[in-house]
Amino acid sequence: MIIIGEKISVIAKKVREAMNARDPKPIQELALAQWKAGAHFIDLNIGPAEDNGEDLMKWMVESVQQVVQAPLCLDT
């Protein structure tokens, strides 16, 4: 079985606020917690970020890769 951690989603208020403020700490904490709990992949869901989606996803990927070695799933 492959486990995908899906806690990093724009739907979550904490994640949405961190994304808007470009504050990596809450997102990194969620990624690390999921990885330590056994997730094989970490899902990054930025939602329909139409105006700045590419930049936002790049920032999310770089932020998470600083703290975990797991492969990422890019989700919009």
Coordinates of C-alpha atoms in Angstrom, one line a residue:
M1 CA 0.0 0.0 0.0
I2 CA 1.2 3.5 -0.8
I3 CA 0.3 6.3 1.7
I4 CA -0.2 9.8 0.4
G5 CA -0.4 12.6 3.0
E6 CA -3.1 15.0 2.1
K7 CA -3.1 17.5 4.9
I8 CA -1.6 20.3 2.9
S9 CA -4.6 21.8 1.2
V10 CA -5.8 25.3 0.5
I11 CA -9.2 24.2 2.1
A12 CA -7.5 24.1 5.5
K13 CA -7.6 27.6 7.0
K14 CA -4.1 27.3 8.6
V15 CA -2.6 26.2 5.2
R16 CA -4.5 28.9 3.3
E17 CA -3.2 31.6 5.6
A18 CA 0.3 30.3 5.4
M19 CA 0.1 30.2 1.6
N20 CA -1.2 33.8 1.4
A21 CA 1.5 35.1 3.8
R22 CA 4.2 32.9 2.2
D23 CA 4.9 31.6 5.7
P24 CA 6.6 28.1 5.2
K25 CA 6.6 27.0 8.8
P26 CA 3.0 25.7 9.2
I27 CA 3.3 23.9 5.8
Q28 CA 6.6 22.4 6.7
E29 CA 5.3 21.2 10.1
L30 CA 2.4 19.5 8.4
A31 CA 4.7 17.9 5.8
L32 CA 7.1 16.6 8.4
A33 CA 4.3 15.2 10.6
Q34 CA 2.8 13.3 7.7
W35 CA 6.2 12.0 6.6
K36 CA 7.1 10.9 10.2
A37 CA 3.6 9.2 10.4
G38 CA 4.5 7.0 7.4
A39 CA 3.4 8.9 4.3
H40 CA 5.3 7.8 1.2
F41 CA 4.2 10.9 -0.8
I42 CA 3.1 14.4 0.3
D43 CA 0.3 16.0 -1.6
L44 CA 0.4 19.8 -2.1
N45 CA -3.0 21.2 -3.0
I46 CA -3.0 24.9 -3.9
G47 CA -6.5 24.9 -5.3
P48 CA -7.5 26.9 -8.3
A49 CA -4.8 29.6 -7.8
E50 CA -5.4 31.0 -11.3
D51 CA -3.5 34.3 -10.9
N52 CA -0.3 33.0 -9.3
G53 CA -0.5 29.2 -9.4
E54 CA 2.8 28.5 -10.9
D55 CA 4.7 30.8 -8.4
L56 CA 2.7 29.5 -5.5
M57 CA 3.3 25.8 -6.4
K58 CA 7.0 26.5 -6.8
W59 CA 7.2 28.1 -3.4
M60 CA 5.2 25.2 -1.8
V61 CA 7.5 22.6 -3.4
E62 CA 10.7 24.4 -2.3
S63 CA 9.3 24.9 1.2
V64 CA 8.4 21.3 1.7
Q65 CA 11.6 19.9 0.1
Q66 CA 13.6 21.7 2.8
V67 CA 12.1 19.4 5.5
V68 CA 11.2 16.1 3.9
Q69 CA 12.7 13.7 1.4
A70 CA 9.4 12.2 0.3
P71 CA 8.2 12.6 -3.3
L72 CA 5.5 15.2 -3.8
C73 CA 2.1 15.0 -5.5
L74 CA 1.2 18.4 -7.1
D75 CA -2.5 19.1 -6.8
T76 CA -4.7 21.9 -8.1

